[in-house]
PDB file of N, CA and C in Angstrom:
ATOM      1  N   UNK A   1    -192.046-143.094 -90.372  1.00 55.00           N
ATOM      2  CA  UNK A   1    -192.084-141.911 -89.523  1.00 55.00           C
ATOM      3  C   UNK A   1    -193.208-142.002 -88.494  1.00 55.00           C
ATOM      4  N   UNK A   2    -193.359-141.474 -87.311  1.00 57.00           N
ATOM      5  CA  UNK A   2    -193.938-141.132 -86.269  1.00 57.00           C
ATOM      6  C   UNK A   2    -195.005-140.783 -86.878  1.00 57.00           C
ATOM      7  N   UNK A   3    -196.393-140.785 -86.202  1.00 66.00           N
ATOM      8  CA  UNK A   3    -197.709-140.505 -86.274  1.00 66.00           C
ATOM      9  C   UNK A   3    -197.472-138.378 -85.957  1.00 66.00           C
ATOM     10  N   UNK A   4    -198.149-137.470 -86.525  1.00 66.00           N
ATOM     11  CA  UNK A   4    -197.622-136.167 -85.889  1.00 66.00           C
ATOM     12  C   UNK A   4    -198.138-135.724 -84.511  1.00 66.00           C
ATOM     13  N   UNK A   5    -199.025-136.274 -84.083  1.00 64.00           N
ATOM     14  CA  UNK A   5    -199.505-136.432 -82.754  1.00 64.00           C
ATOM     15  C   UNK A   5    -198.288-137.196 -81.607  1.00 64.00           C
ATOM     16  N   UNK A   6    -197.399-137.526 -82.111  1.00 62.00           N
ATOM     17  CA  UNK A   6    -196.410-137.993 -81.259  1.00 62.00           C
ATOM     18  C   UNK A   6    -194.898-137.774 -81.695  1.00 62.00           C
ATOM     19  N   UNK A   7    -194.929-136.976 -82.740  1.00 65.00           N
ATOM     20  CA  UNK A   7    -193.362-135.671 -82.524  1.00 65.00           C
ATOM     21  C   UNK A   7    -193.188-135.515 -81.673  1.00 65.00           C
ATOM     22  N   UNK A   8    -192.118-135.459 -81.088  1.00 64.00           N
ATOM     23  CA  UNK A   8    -191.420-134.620 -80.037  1.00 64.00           C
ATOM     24  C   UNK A   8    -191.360-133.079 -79.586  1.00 64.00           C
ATOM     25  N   UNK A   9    -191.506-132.956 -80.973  1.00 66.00           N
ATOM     26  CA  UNK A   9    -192.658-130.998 -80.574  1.00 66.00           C
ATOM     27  C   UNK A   9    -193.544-131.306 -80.301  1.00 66.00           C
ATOM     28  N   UNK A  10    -194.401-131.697 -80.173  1.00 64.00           N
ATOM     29  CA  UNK A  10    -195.536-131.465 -79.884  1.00 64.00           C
ATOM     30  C   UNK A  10    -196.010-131.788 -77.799  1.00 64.00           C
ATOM     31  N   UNK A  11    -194.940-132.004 -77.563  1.00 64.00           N
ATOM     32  CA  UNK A  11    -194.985-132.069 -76.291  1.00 64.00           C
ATOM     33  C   UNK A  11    -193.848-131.248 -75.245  1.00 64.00           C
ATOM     34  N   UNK A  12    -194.754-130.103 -74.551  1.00 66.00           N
ATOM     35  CA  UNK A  12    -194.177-129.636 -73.514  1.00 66.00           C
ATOM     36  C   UNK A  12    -193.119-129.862 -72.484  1.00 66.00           C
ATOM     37  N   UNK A  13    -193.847-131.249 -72.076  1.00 67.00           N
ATOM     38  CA  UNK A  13    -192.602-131.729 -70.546  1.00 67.00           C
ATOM     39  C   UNK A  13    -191.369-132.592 -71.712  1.00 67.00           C
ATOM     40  N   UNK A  14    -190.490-132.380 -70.769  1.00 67.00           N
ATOM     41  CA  UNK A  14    -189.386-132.643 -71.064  1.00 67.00           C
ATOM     42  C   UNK A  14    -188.828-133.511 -69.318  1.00 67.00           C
ATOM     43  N   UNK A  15    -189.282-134.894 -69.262  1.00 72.00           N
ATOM     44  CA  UNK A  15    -188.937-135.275 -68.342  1.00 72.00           C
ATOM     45  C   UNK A  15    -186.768-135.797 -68.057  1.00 72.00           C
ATOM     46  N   UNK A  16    -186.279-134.940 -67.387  1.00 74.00           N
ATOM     47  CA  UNK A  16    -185.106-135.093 -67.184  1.00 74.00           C
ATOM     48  C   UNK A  16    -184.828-135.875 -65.724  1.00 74.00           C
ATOM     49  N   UNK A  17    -183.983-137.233 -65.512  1.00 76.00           N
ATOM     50  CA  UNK A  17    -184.066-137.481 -63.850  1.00 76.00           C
ATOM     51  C   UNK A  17    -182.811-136.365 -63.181  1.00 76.00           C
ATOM     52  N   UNK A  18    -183.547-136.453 -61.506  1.00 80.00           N
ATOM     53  CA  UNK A  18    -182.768-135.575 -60.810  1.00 80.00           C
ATOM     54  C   UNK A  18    -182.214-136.275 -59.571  1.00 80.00           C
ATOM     55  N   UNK A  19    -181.707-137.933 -59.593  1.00 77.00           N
ATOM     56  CA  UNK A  19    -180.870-138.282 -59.125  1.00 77.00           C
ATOM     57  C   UNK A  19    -179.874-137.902 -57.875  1.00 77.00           C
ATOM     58  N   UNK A  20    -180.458-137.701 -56.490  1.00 80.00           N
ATOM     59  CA  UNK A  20    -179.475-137.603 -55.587  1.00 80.00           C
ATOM     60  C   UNK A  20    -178.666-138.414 -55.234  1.00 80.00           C
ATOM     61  N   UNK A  21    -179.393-139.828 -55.370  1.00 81.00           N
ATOM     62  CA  UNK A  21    -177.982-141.142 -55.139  1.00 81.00           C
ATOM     63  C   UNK A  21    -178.099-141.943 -56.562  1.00 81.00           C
ATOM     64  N   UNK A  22    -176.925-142.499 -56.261  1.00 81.00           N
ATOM     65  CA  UNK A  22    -176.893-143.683 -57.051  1.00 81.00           C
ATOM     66  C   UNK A  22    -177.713-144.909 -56.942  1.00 81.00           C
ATOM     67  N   UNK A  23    -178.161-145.666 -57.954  1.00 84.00           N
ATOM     68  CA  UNK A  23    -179.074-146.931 -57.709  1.00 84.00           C
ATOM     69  C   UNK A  23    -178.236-148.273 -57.342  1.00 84.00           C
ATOM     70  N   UNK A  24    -179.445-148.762 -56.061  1.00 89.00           N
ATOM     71  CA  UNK A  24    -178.317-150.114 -55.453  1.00 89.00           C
ATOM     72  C   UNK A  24    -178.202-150.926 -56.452  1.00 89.00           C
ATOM     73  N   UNK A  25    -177.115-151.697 -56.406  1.00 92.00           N
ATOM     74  CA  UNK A  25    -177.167-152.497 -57.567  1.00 92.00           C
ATOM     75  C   UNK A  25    -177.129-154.100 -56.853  1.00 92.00           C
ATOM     76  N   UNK A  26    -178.285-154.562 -57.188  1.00 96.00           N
ATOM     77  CA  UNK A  26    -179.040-156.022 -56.843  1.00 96.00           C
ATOM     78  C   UNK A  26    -178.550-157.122 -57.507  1.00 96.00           C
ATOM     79  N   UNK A  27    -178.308-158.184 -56.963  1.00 96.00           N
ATOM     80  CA  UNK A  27    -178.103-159.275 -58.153  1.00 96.00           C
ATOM     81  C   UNK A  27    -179.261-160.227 -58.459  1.00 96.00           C
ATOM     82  N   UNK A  28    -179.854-160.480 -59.331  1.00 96.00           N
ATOM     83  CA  UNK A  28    -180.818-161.494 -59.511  1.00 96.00           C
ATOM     84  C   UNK A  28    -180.510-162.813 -59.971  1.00 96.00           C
ATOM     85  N   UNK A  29    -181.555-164.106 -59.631  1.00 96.00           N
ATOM     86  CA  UNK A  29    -180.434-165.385 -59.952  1.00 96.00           C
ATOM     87  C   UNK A  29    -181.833-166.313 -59.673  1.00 96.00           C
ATOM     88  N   UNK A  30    -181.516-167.313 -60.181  1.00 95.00           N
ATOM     89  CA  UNK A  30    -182.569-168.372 -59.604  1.00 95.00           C
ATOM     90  C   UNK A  30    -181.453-169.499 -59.098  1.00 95.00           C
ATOM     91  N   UNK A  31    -180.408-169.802 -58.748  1.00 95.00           N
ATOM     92  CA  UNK A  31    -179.775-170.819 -59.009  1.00 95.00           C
ATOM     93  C   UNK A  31    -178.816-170.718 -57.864  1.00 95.00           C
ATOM     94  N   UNK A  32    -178.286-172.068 -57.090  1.00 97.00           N
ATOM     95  CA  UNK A  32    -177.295-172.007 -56.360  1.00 97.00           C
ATOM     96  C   UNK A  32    -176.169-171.087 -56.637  1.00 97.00           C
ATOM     97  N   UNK A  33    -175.389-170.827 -57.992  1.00 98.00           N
ATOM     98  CA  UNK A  33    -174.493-169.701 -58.831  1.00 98.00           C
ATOM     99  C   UNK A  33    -174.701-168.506 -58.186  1.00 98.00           C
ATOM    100  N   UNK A  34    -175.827-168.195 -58.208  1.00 97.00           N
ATOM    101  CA  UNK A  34    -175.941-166.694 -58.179  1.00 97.00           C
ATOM    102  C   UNK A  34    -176.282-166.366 -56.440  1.00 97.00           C
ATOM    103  N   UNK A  35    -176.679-167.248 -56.006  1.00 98.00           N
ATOM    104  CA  UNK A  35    -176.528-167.472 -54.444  1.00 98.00           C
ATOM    105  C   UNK A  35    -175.149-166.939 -53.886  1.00 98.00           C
ATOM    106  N   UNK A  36    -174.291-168.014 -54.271  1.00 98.00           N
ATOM    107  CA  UNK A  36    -172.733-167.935 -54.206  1.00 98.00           C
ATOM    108  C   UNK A  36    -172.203-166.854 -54.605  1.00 98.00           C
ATOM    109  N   UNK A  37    -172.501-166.475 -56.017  1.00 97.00           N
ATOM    110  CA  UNK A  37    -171.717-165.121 -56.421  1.00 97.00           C
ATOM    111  C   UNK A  37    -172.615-163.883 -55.746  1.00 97.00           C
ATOM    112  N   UNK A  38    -173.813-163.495 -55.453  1.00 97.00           N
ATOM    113  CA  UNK A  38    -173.954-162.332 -54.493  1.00 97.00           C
ATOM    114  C   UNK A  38    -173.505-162.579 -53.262  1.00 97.00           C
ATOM    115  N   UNK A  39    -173.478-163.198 -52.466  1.00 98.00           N
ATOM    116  CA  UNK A  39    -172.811-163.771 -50.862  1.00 98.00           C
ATOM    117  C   UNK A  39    -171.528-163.129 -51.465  1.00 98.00           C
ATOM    118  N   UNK A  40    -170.405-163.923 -52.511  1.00 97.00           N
ATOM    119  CA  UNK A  40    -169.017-163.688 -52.287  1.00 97.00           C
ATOM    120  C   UNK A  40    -168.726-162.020 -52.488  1.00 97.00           C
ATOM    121  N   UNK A  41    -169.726-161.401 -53.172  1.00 96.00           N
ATOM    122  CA  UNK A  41    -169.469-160.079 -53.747  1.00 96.00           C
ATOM    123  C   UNK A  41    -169.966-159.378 -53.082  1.00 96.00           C
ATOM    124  N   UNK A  42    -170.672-159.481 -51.525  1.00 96.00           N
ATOM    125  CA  UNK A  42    -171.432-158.452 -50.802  1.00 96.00           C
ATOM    126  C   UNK A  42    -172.521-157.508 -51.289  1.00 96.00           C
ATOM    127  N   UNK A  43    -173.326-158.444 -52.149  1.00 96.00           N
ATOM    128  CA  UNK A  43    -174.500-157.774 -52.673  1.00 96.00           C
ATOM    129  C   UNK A  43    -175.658-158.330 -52.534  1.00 96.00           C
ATOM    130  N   UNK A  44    -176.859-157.618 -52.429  1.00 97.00           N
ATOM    131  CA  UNK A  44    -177.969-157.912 -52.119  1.00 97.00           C
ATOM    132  C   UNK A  44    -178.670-158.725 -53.021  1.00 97.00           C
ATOM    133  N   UNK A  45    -179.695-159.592 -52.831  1.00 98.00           N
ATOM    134  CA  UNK A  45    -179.749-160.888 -53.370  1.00 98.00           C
ATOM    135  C   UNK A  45    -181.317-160.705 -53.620  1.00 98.00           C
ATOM    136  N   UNK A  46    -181.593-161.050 -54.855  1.00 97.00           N
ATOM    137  CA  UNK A  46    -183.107-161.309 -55.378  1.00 97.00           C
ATOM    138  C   UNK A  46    -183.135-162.808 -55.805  1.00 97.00           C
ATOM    139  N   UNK A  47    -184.177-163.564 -55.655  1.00 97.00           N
ATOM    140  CA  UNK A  47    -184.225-165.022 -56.033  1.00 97.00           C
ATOM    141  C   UNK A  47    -185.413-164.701 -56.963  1.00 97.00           C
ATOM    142  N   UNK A  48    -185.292-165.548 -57.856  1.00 95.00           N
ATOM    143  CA  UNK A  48    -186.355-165.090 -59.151  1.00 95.00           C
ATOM    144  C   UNK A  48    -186.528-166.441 -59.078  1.00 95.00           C
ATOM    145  N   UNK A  49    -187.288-166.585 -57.678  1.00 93.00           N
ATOM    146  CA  UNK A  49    -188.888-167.976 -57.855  1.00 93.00           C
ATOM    147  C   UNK A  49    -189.570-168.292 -58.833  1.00 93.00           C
ATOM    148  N   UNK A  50    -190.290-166.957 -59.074  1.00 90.00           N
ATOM    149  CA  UNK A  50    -190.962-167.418 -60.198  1.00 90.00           C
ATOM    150  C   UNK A  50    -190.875-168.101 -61.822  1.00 90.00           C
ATOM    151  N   UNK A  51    -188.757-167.637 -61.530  1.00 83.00           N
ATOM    152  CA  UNK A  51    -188.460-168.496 -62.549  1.00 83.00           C
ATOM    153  C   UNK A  51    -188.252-169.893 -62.446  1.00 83.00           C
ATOM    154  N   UNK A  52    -187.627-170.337 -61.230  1.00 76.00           N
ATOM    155  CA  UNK A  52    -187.138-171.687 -61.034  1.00 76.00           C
ATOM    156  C   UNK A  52    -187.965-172.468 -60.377  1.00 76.00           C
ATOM    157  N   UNK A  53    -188.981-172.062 -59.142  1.00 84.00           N
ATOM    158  CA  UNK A  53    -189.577-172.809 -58.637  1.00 84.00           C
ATOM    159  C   UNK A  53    -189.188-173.693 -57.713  1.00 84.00           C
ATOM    160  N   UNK A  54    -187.819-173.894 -57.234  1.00 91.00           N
ATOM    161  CA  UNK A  54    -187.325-174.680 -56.526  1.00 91.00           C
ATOM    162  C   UNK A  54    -185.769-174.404 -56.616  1.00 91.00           C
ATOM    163  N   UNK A  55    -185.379-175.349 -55.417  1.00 93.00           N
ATOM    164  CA  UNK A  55    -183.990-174.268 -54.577  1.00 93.00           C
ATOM    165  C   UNK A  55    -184.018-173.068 -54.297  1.00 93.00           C
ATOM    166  N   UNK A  56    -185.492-172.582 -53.758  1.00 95.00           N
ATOM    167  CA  UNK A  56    -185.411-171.433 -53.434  1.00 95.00           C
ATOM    168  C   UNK A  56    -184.625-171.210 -51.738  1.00 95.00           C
ATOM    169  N   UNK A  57    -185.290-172.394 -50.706  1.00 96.00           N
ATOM    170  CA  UNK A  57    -185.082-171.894 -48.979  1.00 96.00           C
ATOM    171  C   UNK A  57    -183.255-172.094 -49.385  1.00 96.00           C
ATOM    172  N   UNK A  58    -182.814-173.203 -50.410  1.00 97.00           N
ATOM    173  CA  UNK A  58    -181.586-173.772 -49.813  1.00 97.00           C
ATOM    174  C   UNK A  58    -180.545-172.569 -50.791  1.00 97.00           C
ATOM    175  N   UNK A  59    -181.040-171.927 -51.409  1.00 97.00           N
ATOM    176  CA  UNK A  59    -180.543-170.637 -51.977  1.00 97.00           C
ATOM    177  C   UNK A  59    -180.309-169.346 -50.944  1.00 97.00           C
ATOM    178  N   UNK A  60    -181.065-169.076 -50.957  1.00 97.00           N
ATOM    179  CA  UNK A  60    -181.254-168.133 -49.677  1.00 97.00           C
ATOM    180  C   UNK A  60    -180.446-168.287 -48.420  1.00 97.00           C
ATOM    181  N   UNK A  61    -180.618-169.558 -48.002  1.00 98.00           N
ATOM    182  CA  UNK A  61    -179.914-169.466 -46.866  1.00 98.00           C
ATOM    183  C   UNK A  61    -178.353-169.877 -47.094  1.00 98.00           C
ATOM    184  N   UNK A  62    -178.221-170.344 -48.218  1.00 98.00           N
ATOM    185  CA  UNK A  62    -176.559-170.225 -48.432  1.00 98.00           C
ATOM    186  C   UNK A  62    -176.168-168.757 -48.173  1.00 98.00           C
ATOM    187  N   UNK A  63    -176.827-167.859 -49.403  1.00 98.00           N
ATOM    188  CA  UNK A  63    -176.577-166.538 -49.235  1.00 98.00           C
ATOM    189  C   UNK A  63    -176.262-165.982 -47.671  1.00 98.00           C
ATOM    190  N   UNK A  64    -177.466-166.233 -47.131  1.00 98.00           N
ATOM    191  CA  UNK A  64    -177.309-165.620 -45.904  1.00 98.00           C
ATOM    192  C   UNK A  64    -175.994-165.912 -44.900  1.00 98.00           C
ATOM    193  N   UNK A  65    -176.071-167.118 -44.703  1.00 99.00           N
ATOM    194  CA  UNK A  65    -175.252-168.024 -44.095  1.00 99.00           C
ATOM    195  C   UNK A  65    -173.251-167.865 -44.648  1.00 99.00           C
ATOM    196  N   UNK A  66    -173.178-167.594 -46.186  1.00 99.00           N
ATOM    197  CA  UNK A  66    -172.165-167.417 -46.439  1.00 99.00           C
ATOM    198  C   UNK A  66    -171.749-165.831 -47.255  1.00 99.00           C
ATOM    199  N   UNK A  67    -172.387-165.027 -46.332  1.00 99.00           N
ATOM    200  CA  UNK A  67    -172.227-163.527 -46.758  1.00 99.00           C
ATOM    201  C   UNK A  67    -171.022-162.836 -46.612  1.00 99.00           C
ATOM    202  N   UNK A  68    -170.631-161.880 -47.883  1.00 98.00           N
ATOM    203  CA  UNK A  68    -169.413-161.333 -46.995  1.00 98.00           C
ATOM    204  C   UNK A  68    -170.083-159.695 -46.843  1.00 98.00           C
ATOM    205  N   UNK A  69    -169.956-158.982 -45.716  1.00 98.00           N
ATOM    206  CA  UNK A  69    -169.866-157.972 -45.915  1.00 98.00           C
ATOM    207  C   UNK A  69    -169.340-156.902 -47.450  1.00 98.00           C
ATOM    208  N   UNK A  70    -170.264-155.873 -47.498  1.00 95.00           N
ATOM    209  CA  UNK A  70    -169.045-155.075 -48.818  1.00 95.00           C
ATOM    210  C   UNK A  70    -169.364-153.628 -47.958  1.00 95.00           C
ATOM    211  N   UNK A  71    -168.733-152.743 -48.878  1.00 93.00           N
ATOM    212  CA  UNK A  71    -168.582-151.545 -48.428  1.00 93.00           C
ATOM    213  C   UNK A  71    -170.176-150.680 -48.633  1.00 93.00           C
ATOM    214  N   UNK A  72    -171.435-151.416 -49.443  1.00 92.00           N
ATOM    215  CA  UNK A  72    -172.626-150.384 -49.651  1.00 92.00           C
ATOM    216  C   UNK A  72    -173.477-151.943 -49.345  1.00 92.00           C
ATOM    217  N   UNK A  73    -173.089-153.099 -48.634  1.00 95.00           N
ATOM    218  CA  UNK A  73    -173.853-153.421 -47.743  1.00 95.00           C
ATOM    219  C   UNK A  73    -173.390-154.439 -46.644  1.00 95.00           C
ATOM    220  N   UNK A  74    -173.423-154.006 -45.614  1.00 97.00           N
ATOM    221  CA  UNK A  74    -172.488-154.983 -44.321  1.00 97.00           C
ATOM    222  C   UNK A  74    -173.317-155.723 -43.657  1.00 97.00           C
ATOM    223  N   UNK A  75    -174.373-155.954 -44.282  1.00 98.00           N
ATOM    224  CA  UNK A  75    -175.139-157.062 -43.698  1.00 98.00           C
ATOM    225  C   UNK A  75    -176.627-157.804 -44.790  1.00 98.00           C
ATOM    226  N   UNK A  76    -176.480-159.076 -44.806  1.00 98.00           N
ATOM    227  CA  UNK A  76    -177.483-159.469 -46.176  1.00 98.00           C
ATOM    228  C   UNK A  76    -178.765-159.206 -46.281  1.00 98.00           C
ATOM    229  N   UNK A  77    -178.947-159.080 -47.250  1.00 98.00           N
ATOM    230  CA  UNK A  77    -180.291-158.255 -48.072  1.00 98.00           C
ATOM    231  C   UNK A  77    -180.974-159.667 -48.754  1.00 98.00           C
ATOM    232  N   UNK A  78    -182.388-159.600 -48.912  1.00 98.00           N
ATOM    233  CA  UNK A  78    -182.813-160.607 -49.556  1.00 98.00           C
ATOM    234  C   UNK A  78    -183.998-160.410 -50.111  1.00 98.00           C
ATOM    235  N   UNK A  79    -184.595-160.636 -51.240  1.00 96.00           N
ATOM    236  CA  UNK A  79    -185.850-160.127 -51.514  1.00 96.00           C
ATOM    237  C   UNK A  79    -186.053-161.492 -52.924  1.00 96.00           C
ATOM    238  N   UNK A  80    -187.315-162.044 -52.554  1.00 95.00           N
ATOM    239  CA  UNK A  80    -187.707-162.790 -53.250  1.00 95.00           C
ATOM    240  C   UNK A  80    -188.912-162.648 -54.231  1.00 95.00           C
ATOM    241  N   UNK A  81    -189.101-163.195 -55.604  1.00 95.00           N
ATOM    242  CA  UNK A  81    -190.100-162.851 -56.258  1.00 95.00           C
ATOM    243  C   UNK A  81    -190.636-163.576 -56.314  1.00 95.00           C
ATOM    244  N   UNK A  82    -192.218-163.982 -56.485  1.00 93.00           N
ATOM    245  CA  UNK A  82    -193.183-164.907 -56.723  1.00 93.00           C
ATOM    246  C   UNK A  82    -194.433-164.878 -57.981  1.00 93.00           C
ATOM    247  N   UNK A  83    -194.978-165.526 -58.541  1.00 91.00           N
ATOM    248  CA  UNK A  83    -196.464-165.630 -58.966  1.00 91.00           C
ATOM    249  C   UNK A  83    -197.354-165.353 -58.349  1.00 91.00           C
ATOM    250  N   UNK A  84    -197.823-164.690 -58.267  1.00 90.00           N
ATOM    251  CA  UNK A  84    -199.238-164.657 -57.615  1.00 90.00           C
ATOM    252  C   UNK A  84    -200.326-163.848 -58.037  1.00 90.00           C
ATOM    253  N   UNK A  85    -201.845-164.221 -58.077  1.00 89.00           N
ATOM    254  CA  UNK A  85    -202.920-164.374 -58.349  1.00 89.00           C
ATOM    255  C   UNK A  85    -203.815-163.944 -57.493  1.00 89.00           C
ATOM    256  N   UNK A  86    -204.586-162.777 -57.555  1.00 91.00           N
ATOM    257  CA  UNK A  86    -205.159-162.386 -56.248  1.00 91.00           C
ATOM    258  C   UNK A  86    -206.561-162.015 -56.982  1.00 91.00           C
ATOM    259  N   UNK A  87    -207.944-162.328 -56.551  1.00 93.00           N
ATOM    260  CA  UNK A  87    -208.859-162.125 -56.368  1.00 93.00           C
ATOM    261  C   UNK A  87    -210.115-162.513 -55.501  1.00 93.00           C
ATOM    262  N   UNK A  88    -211.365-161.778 -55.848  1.00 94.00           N
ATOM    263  CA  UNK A  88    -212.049-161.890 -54.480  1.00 94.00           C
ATOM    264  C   UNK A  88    -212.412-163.563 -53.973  1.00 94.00           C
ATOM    265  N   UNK A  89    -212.028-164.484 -54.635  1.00 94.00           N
ATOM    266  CA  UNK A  89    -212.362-165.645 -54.367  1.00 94.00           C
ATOM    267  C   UNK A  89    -211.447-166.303 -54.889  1.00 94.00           C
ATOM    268  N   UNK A  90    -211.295-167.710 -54.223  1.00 93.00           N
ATOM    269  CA  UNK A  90    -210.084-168.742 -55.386  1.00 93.00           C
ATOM    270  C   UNK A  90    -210.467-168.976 -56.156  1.00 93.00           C
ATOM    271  N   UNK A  91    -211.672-169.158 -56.423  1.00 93.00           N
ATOM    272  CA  UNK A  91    -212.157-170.147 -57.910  1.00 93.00           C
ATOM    273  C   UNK A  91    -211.691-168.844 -58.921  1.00 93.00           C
ATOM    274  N   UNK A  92    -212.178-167.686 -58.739  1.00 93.00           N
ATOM    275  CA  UNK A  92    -211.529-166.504 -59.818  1.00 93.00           C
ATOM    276  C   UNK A  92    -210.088-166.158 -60.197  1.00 93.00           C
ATOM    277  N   UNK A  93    -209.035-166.880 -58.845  1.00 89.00           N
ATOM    278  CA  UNK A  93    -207.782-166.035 -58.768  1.00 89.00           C
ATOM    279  C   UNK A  93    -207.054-167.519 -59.702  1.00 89.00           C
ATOM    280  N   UNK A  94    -207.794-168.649 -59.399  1.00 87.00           N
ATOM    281  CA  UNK A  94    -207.288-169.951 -60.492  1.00 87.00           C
ATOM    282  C   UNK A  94    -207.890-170.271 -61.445  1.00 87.00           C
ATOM    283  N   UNK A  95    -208.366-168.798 -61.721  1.00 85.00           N
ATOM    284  CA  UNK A  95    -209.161-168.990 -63.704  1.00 85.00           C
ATOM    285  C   UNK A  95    -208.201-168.877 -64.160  1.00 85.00           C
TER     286      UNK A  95
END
């Protein structure tokens, strides 16, 4: 059982969402595959770099290059993810 400090009585808000649209729905992929299948399906395209590390430009620009229009997006979308390490100096951000 739950600690009683974290019942569900014991707390006021009751967070409910209030949703005016629907959420876009993205495809994620590291791989030529998923290049191909968002292009053929007219959906917006995430490359998950940080998983594969490579075939990222020649991914992308398939996508782009072989896009089809869809009806919730008529022109390609692209958003890429990376690693990265940020602090006030390099020697700290490559500890």
């Amino acid at each position: 059982p739950l600690p009683r400090d974290l019942m569900r009585d014991n707390y006021v808000l009751k967070a409910t969402p209030a949703a005016t649209t629907e959420p876009r729905l993205w495809l994620l992929g590291s791989s030529m595959y998923s290049a191909r299948l968002a292009a053929a399906k007219g959906l917006p395209y995430v490359f998950a770099h940080h998983f594969a590390g490579q075939g990222t430009e020649e991914a992308m620009q398939f996508y782009r290059d072989n896009f089809q229009p869809s009806e919730t997006t008529p022109e390609p979308v692209t958003f890429l993810t990376v690693n990265a390490a940020v602090a006030e100096t390099y020697d700290e951000a490559v500890r």
